[in-house]
Amino acid sequence: MKTFRSSILLLLFGVLTFNASQAQSCTSLFSRIADVFNGLVPTVIELRTEAAELIAGTIIPVDDLDEISEKIEKAQIDAYKAIGEVVGDKGSPGAVNLTVPFRNWEGKLYLERTFYVANSSFDNVTVEITKTGGKNGADIAVCKYDVDGNYKTSKRKSIDKGKDTEGQKRIIEFKGMKNEKYLTIHIVAKGLASNKFDYRMKVTGSFNVEKLAEEKKTLTTKPMSSEAIKNKSNLKKN
């Protein structure tokens, strides 16, 4: 009887307690994220070109920047829709597709959750996660992939357990993201499965103004390639 009881306790301990190493996995890729990426490439290049053409000196006018951000977000949503995927589906028990920007995700975490973020025209992508309640903490891993789905690098942070850690915020930023990179976000609860981790997450993007200025110079001095002209023509037709 004692052996049986010990076995049950060990099983419960394994189910109810989570190890930080569970947040370290960066290998599970959304099977169709490459399709989303490939569908977006001509569009994000076009939108980035538009951003470079708009830049004046070192500042993009706020209204113009907002308009480009909306176009970038819409392009990602359209790409997901094209392969039958939903963006920001809170009802889904599995992985969730997000865009850049994605301004507000309110979640309650008992075990773990994965988010997929398609490529965009932004140079920098920032993930911000804030604990809003609950007793549990969380381990966070944000992983970067290239166009072929190969893992490149990751950044990891944690939020502590305890009710007194409400309000703790963790910010993870990746640079050099334009056109060719996308992310996965893994959040794993730290604590008991009977408790929860309430959180708010947002994903934002920003341009590297100096790089845009360089690209603007290239646009004015270098003729477009036949492939770029073809892509631009196809985009206008669609």
Coordinates of C-alpha atoms in Angstrom, one line a residue:
M1 CA 0.0 0.0 0.0
K2 CA 2.8 2.4 0.9
T3 CA 4.5 1.7 -2.4
F4 CA 1.3 2.3 -4.3
R5 CA 0.7 5.6 -2.4
S6 CA 4.2 6.7 -3.1
S7 CA 3.8 6.0 -6.8
I8 CA 0.6 8.1 -6.9
L9 CA 2.2 11.0 -5.1
L10 CA 5.2 10.9 -7.5
L11 CA 2.8 10.9 -10.5
L12 CA 0.8 13.8 -9.1
F13 CA 4.0 15.7 -8.4
G14 CA 5.1 15.2 -12.0
V15 CA 1.8 16.4 -13.4
L16 CA 1.4 19.4 -11.1
T17 CA 5.0 20.8 -11.1
F18 CA 6.7 22.3 -14.1
N19 CA 10.4 22.6 -14.8
A20 CA 11.9 25.7 -16.4
S21 CA 13.6 23.5 -19.0
Q22 CA 10.2 23.0 -20.7
A23 CA 10.4 26.6 -21.9
Q24 CA 13.7 25.9 -23.7
S25 CA 12.2 24.0 -26.7
C26 CA 12.5 25.9 -30.0
T27 CA 12.1 23.0 -32.3
S28 CA 8.3 22.8 -32.7
L29 CA 7.5 24.8 -35.9
F30 CA 4.0 25.5 -37.2
S31 CA 3.9 23.1 -40.1
R32 CA 2.5 25.8 -42.5
I33 CA 4.3 28.9 -41.3
A34 CA 6.7 28.6 -44.3
D35 CA 3.7 28.9 -46.6
V36 CA 2.7 32.0 -44.8
F37 CA 6.2 33.3 -45.1
N38 CA 6.5 32.6 -48.8
G39 CA 3.2 34.2 -49.6
L40 CA 4.3 37.3 -47.8
V41 CA 7.8 37.9 -49.2
P42 CA 6.8 40.0 -52.3
T43 CA 4.3 42.0 -50.2
V44 CA 6.7 42.8 -47.3
I45 CA 9.4 43.9 -49.7
E46 CA 6.9 46.2 -51.4
L47 CA 5.8 47.7 -48.1
R48 CA 9.4 48.2 -47.0
T49 CA 10.1 50.0 -50.2
E50 CA 7.1 52.2 -49.6
A51 CA 8.5 53.0 -46.1
A52 CA 11.9 53.8 -47.5
E53 CA 10.3 56.1 -50.1
L54 CA 8.4 57.9 -47.4
I55 CA 11.3 58.6 -45.1
A56 CA 12.3 62.3 -45.0
G57 CA 15.6 63.0 -43.2
T58 CA 15.6 60.8 -40.1
I59 CA 11.8 60.8 -39.2
I60 CA 8.9 59.1 -40.8
P61 CA 5.7 61.2 -40.3
V62 CA 3.5 59.6 -37.6
D63 CA 0.4 59.4 -39.9
D64 CA 2.4 57.7 -42.6
L65 CA 4.0 55.3 -40.2
D66 CA 0.6 54.3 -38.8
E67 CA -0.7 53.7 -42.3
I68 CA 2.2 51.5 -43.2
S69 CA 1.8 49.5 -39.9
E70 CA -1.8 48.9 -40.8
K71 CA -0.8 47.7 -44.3
I72 CA 1.8 45.4 -42.8
E73 CA -0.7 43.9 -40.4
K74 CA -3.3 43.4 -43.1
A75 CA -0.8 41.7 -45.4
Q76 CA 0.0 39.1 -42.6
I77 CA -3.7 38.5 -41.9
D78 CA -4.4 38.0 -45.6
A79 CA -1.5 35.6 -45.9
Y80 CA -2.8 33.5 -43.0
K81 CA -6.3 33.5 -44.5
A82 CA -4.9 32.4 -47.8
I83 CA -3.9 29.0 -46.3
G84 CA -6.9 28.7 -44.1
E85 CA -5.5 29.9 -40.8
V86 CA -7.0 32.2 -38.2
V87 CA -5.1 35.1 -36.5
G88 CA -5.5 35.7 -32.8
D89 CA -8.0 32.8 -32.2
K90 CA -8.5 32.8 -28.4
G91 CA -10.8 29.8 -28.7
S92 CA -8.1 27.5 -30.1
P93 CA -6.5 25.2 -27.6
G94 CA -3.3 24.9 -29.6
A95 CA -0.8 27.3 -31.1
V96 CA -2.0 30.8 -32.0
N97 CA -1.0 33.0 -35.0
L98 CA -0.1 36.6 -34.3
T99 CA 0.8 39.5 -36.4
V100 CA 3.3 42.4 -36.1
P101 CA 1.9 44.6 -34.5
F102 CA -0.5 42.6 -32.2
R103 CA -1.5 45.1 -29.5
N104 CA -3.2 43.2 -26.8
W105 CA -3.5 39.4 -25.9
E106 CA -5.0 38.7 -22.5
G107 CA -4.4 35.1 -21.4
K108 CA -4.8 32.7 -18.5
L109 CA -2.0 30.1 -18.5
Y110 CA -2.1 26.8 -16.5
L111 CA 0.3 24.7 -18.5
E112 CA 1.9 26.2 -21.6
R113 CA 1.2 28.0 -24.9
T114 CA 2.9 28.7 -28.2
F115 CA 2.4 31.6 -30.5
Y116 CA 3.7 32.0 -34.1
V117 CA 4.6 35.4 -35.5
A118 CA 4.9 35.7 -39.3
N119 CA 7.6 37.8 -41.0
S120 CA 7.0 41.5 -41.5
S121 CA 8.6 44.6 -43.0
F122 CA 9.9 45.8 -39.6
D123 CA 13.6 45.8 -38.7
N124 CA 13.0 45.2 -35.0
V125 CA 10.3 43.1 -33.4
T126 CA 9.6 43.4 -29.6
V127 CA 7.6 41.0 -27.4
E128 CA 6.3 42.4 -24.1
I129 CA 4.7 40.1 -21.5
T130 CA 3.2 41.4 -18.2
K131 CA 1.9 39.3 -15.3
T132 CA -1.6 40.5 -14.4
G133 CA -2.5 38.0 -11.8
G134 CA -2.4 34.5 -10.4
K135 CA 0.1 32.6 -8.2
N136 CA 2.2 31.0 -10.9
G137 CA 5.2 32.4 -12.7
A138 CA 6.3 31.7 -16.2
D139 CA 9.4 30.9 -18.3
I140 CA 9.4 32.6 -21.7
A141 CA 11.4 31.6 -24.8
V142 CA 11.2 33.7 -28.0
C143 CA 12.9 31.9 -30.9
K144 CA 14.0 33.2 -34.4
Y145 CA 13.9 31.2 -37.6
D146 CA 15.0 31.9 -41.2
V147 CA 13.1 31.5 -44.4
D148 CA 13.6 27.8 -44.5
G149 CA 12.4 27.2 -41.0
N150 CA 15.9 26.7 -39.6
Y151 CA 16.3 27.7 -35.9
K152 CA 18.7 30.7 -35.6
T153 CA 18.7 31.9 -32.0
S154 CA 16.5 32.5 -29.0
K155 CA 16.1 34.8 -26.0
R156 CA 14.7 33.7 -22.7
K157 CA 13.3 35.4 -19.6
S158 CA 11.3 34.4 -16.5
I159 CA 8.6 35.9 -14.3
D160 CA 8.7 34.8 -10.7
K161 CA 6.0 32.8 -8.8
G162 CA 3.9 34.4 -6.1
K163 CA 1.0 36.8 -5.9
D164 CA 3.4 39.7 -5.1
T165 CA 4.9 39.4 -8.6
E166 CA 1.8 40.8 -10.3
G167 CA 2.9 43.6 -12.6
Q168 CA 6.3 42.1 -13.5
K169 CA 7.1 42.8 -17.1
R170 CA 9.5 41.2 -19.5
I171 CA 10.6 42.6 -22.8
I172 CA 12.4 40.7 -25.5
E173 CA 13.6 42.4 -28.7
F174 CA 15.0 40.9 -31.9
K175 CA 16.8 43.1 -34.4
G176 CA 17.5 42.4 -38.1
M177 CA 14.1 40.9 -38.7
K178 CA 13.1 42.5 -42.0
N179 CA 11.5 40.3 -44.6
E180 CA 13.5 37.1 -43.9
K181 CA 12.8 36.1 -40.3
Y182 CA 9.9 35.0 -38.1
L183 CA 9.4 34.1 -34.5
T184 CA 7.8 31.6 -32.1
I185 CA 6.9 32.5 -28.6
H186 CA 6.7 29.8 -25.9
I187 CA 5.3 30.5 -22.4
V188 CA 5.4 27.8 -19.8
A189 CA 3.9 28.1 -16.4
K190 CA 6.1 27.8 -13.3
G191 CA 4.2 26.3 -10.3
L192 CA 1.2 24.1 -9.7
A193 CA -1.3 23.2 -12.5
S194 CA -4.1 24.0 -10.0
N195 CA -2.9 27.6 -10.0
K196 CA -2.6 30.0 -13.0
F197 CA -0.6 32.7 -14.6
D198 CA -2.6 35.6 -15.9
Y199 CA -0.7 37.7 -18.4
R200 CA -1.0 40.4 -21.1
M201 CA 1.2 40.3 -24.2
K202 CA 1.8 42.6 -27.1
V203 CA 4.0 42.4 -30.1
T204 CA 5.3 45.5 -31.8
G205 CA 7.6 46.4 -34.7
S206 CA 9.8 49.3 -35.5
F207 CA 12.0 50.5 -38.4
N208 CA 15.7 51.2 -38.3
V209 CA 15.6 54.7 -39.7
E210 CA 19.3 54.6 -40.8
K211 CA 18.8 51.4 -42.8
L212 CA 15.7 52.9 -44.4
A213 CA 17.6 56.0 -45.4
E214 CA 20.3 53.7 -47.0
E215 CA 17.6 51.8 -48.8
K216 CA 16.0 55.0 -50.0
K217 CA 19.4 56.1 -51.6
T218 CA 19.7 52.7 -53.2
L219 CA 16.2 53.0 -54.7
T220 CA 17.0 56.4 -56.3
T221 CA 20.4 55.3 -57.7
K222 CA 19.8 51.6 -58.6
P223 CA 17.3 50.4 -61.2
M224 CA 14.8 47.8 -60.2
S225 CA 15.6 44.2 -61.2
S226 CA 13.3 42.4 -63.6
E227 CA 12.1 40.2 -60.7
A228 CA 11.3 43.2 -58.5
I229 CA 9.4 44.8 -61.4
K230 CA 7.5 41.5 -62.0
N231 CA 6.6 41.2 -58.2
K232 CA 5.4 44.8 -58.2
S233 CA 3.3 44.3 -61.2
N234 CA 1.7 41.2 -59.8
L235 CA 0.9 42.9 -56.5
K236 CA -0.9 45.7 -58.3
K237 CA -2.9 43.2 -60.3
N238 CA -4.0 41.4 -57.1

